[in-house]
């Protein structure tokens, strides 16, 4: 197998990314040496990124807004779920914190993982 090496720094990562990029345009045939090379390089890239890249926890309200935007849900839908238009508005404007009951409803009805909604976030006075 040609030219595979560990990824130890950003330069190695850039090299590996450049090596796998052509495979996205023209995927290698399964069972070939090129397919094995693609799999190995992809695994090395993922392992390096998991070791080095730290993702910041998403703000729960930003996540909720993103979820609503991508699924076509509206503030009215949120109000229906929470049982109050003003409560939904206050949550989205960060005037009211999400309660455990609200988080549980979002988890059960909209299938948003609860752990994504319990991160601390700042309320606006």
Short mmCIF file of C-alpha atoms in Angstrom, two decimals:
data_model
loop_
_atom_site.label_atom_id
_atom_site.label_comp_id
_atom_site.label_asym_id
_atom_site.label_seq_id
_atom_site.Cartn_x
_atom_site.Cartn_y
_atom_site.Cartn_z
CA UNK A 1 0.00 0.00 0.00
CA UNK A 2 1.47 3.30 -1.00
CA UNK A 3 2.46 6.17 1.24
CA UNK A 4 0.43 5.96 4.44
CA UNK A 5 1.81 7.56 7.56
CA UNK A 6 0.60 8.63 10.99
CA UNK A 7 -1.14 11.96 11.42
CA UNK A 8 0.69 13.82 14.20
CA UNK A 9 0.14 17.49 13.35
CA UNK A 10 -1.78 19.91 11.15
CA UNK A 11 0.62 19.44 8.22
CA UNK A 12 0.05 15.67 8.32
CA UNK A 13 -3.70 16.27 8.51
CA UNK A 14 -3.63 18.57 5.47
CA UNK A 15 -1.64 15.93 3.57
CA UNK A 16 -4.13 13.16 4.48
CA UNK A 17 -7.13 15.32 3.55
CA UNK A 18 -5.56 16.09 0.17
CA UNK A 19 -4.93 12.37 -0.33
CA UNK A 20 -8.56 11.34 0.32
CA UNK A 21 -10.19 14.21 -1.56
CA UNK A 22 -9.89 12.57 -5.01
CA UNK A 23 -11.70 9.52 -3.66
CA UNK A 24 -14.80 11.63 -3.09
CA UNK A 25 -14.88 12.54 -6.78
CA UNK A 26 -14.17 9.00 -7.96
CA UNK A 27 -14.75 6.39 -5.22
CA UNK A 28 -12.45 3.38 -5.41
CA UNK A 29 -13.94 0.00 -6.19
CA UNK A 30 -14.62 -2.08 -3.06
CA UNK A 31 -11.99 -4.69 -2.29
CA UNK A 32 -9.19 -2.87 -4.08
CA UNK A 33 -5.96 -1.58 -2.62
CA UNK A 34 -7.20 1.96 -3.27
CA UNK A 35 -10.39 1.27 -1.29
CA UNK A 36 -8.29 -0.04 1.60
CA UNK A 37 -6.07 3.07 1.41
CA UNK A 38 -9.13 5.32 1.50
CA UNK A 39 -10.52 3.46 4.56
CA UNK A 40 -7.20 3.62 6.42
CA UNK A 41 -6.63 7.30 5.69
CA UNK A 42 -10.21 8.12 6.69
CA UNK A 43 -9.75 6.26 9.98
CA UNK A 44 -6.46 8.07 10.64
CA UNK A 45 -8.09 11.44 9.96
CA UNK A 46 -11.01 10.64 12.26
CA UNK A 47 -8.71 9.41 15.04
CA UNK A 48 -6.56 12.54 14.82
CA UNK A 49 -9.58 14.86 14.85
CA UNK A 50 -11.11 13.01 17.81
CA UNK A 51 -7.83 13.41 19.70
CA UNK A 52 -7.10 17.02 18.85
CA UNK A 53 -10.22 18.91 17.85
CA UNK A 54 -12.36 20.10 20.73
CA UNK A 55 -15.90 21.03 19.84
CA UNK A 56 -17.56 23.60 22.02
CA UNK A 57 -20.84 22.57 23.54
CA UNK A 58 -23.70 24.10 21.62
CA UNK A 59 -25.89 26.62 23.36
CA UNK A 60 -29.26 24.90 24.00
CA UNK A 61 -31.33 27.80 22.68
CA UNK A 62 -29.17 28.07 19.55
CA UNK A 63 -29.58 24.32 19.09
CA UNK A 64 -33.34 24.55 19.60
CA UNK A 65 -33.58 27.41 17.08
CA UNK A 66 -31.44 25.50 14.57
CA UNK A 67 -33.61 22.40 15.02
CA UNK A 68 -36.76 24.45 14.47
CA UNK A 69 -35.31 26.10 11.37
CA UNK A 70 -34.15 22.84 9.80
CA UNK A 71 -37.35 20.92 10.54
CA UNK A 72 -39.75 23.69 9.58
CA UNK A 73 -41.12 24.07 13.09
CA UNK A 74 -42.28 27.46 14.26
CA UNK A 75 -42.57 29.35 17.51
CA UNK A 76 -46.25 28.43 17.40
CA UNK A 77 -45.28 24.75 17.36
CA UNK A 78 -43.06 25.34 20.37
CA UNK A 79 -45.87 27.22 22.11
CA UNK A 80 -48.20 24.30 21.51
CA UNK A 81 -45.63 21.93 22.99
CA UNK A 82 -45.04 24.15 26.04
CA UNK A 83 -48.72 25.05 26.43
CA UNK A 84 -48.10 28.80 26.27
CA UNK A 85 -47.19 31.30 23.56
CA UNK A 86 -45.52 33.62 26.03
CA UNK A 87 -43.44 30.80 27.53
CA UNK A 88 -42.15 29.79 24.09
CA UNK A 89 -41.34 33.40 23.27
CA UNK A 90 -39.54 33.95 26.57
CA UNK A 91 -37.44 30.81 26.08
CA UNK A 92 -36.41 31.77 22.54
CA UNK A 93 -35.58 35.32 23.68
CA UNK A 94 -33.63 33.90 26.66
CA UNK A 95 -35.90 35.55 29.19
CA UNK A 96 -36.90 32.18 30.69
CA UNK A 97 -34.77 29.10 31.24
CA UNK A 98 -35.81 25.71 29.95
CA UNK A 99 -37.37 23.70 32.75
CA UNK A 100 -36.98 19.95 33.18
CA UNK A 101 -40.58 19.56 32.01
CA UNK A 102 -39.86 21.54 28.84
CA UNK A 103 -36.69 19.55 28.19
CA UNK A 104 -38.59 16.31 28.67
CA UNK A 105 -41.30 17.40 26.23
CA UNK A 106 -38.69 18.37 23.64
CA UNK A 107 -37.03 14.99 24.12
CA UNK A 108 -40.23 12.98 23.88
CA UNK A 109 -42.09 14.89 21.16
CA UNK A 110 -39.32 16.35 19.00
CA UNK A 111 -36.64 13.73 19.79
CA UNK A 112 -34.00 16.28 20.77
CA UNK A 113 -31.52 14.59 23.13
CA UNK A 114 -31.95 15.97 26.65
CA UNK A 115 -28.22 16.28 27.22
CA UNK A 116 -28.08 18.87 24.39
CA UNK A 117 -30.62 21.02 26.22
CA UNK A 118 -29.19 21.05 29.73
CA UNK A 119 -25.95 22.90 28.94
CA UNK A 120 -25.70 26.22 30.78
CA UNK A 121 -26.62 29.31 28.82
CA UNK A 122 -27.00 32.96 29.69
CA UNK A 123 -30.38 34.51 30.26
CA UNK A 124 -30.95 38.08 29.12
CA UNK A 125 -32.15 40.46 31.79
#
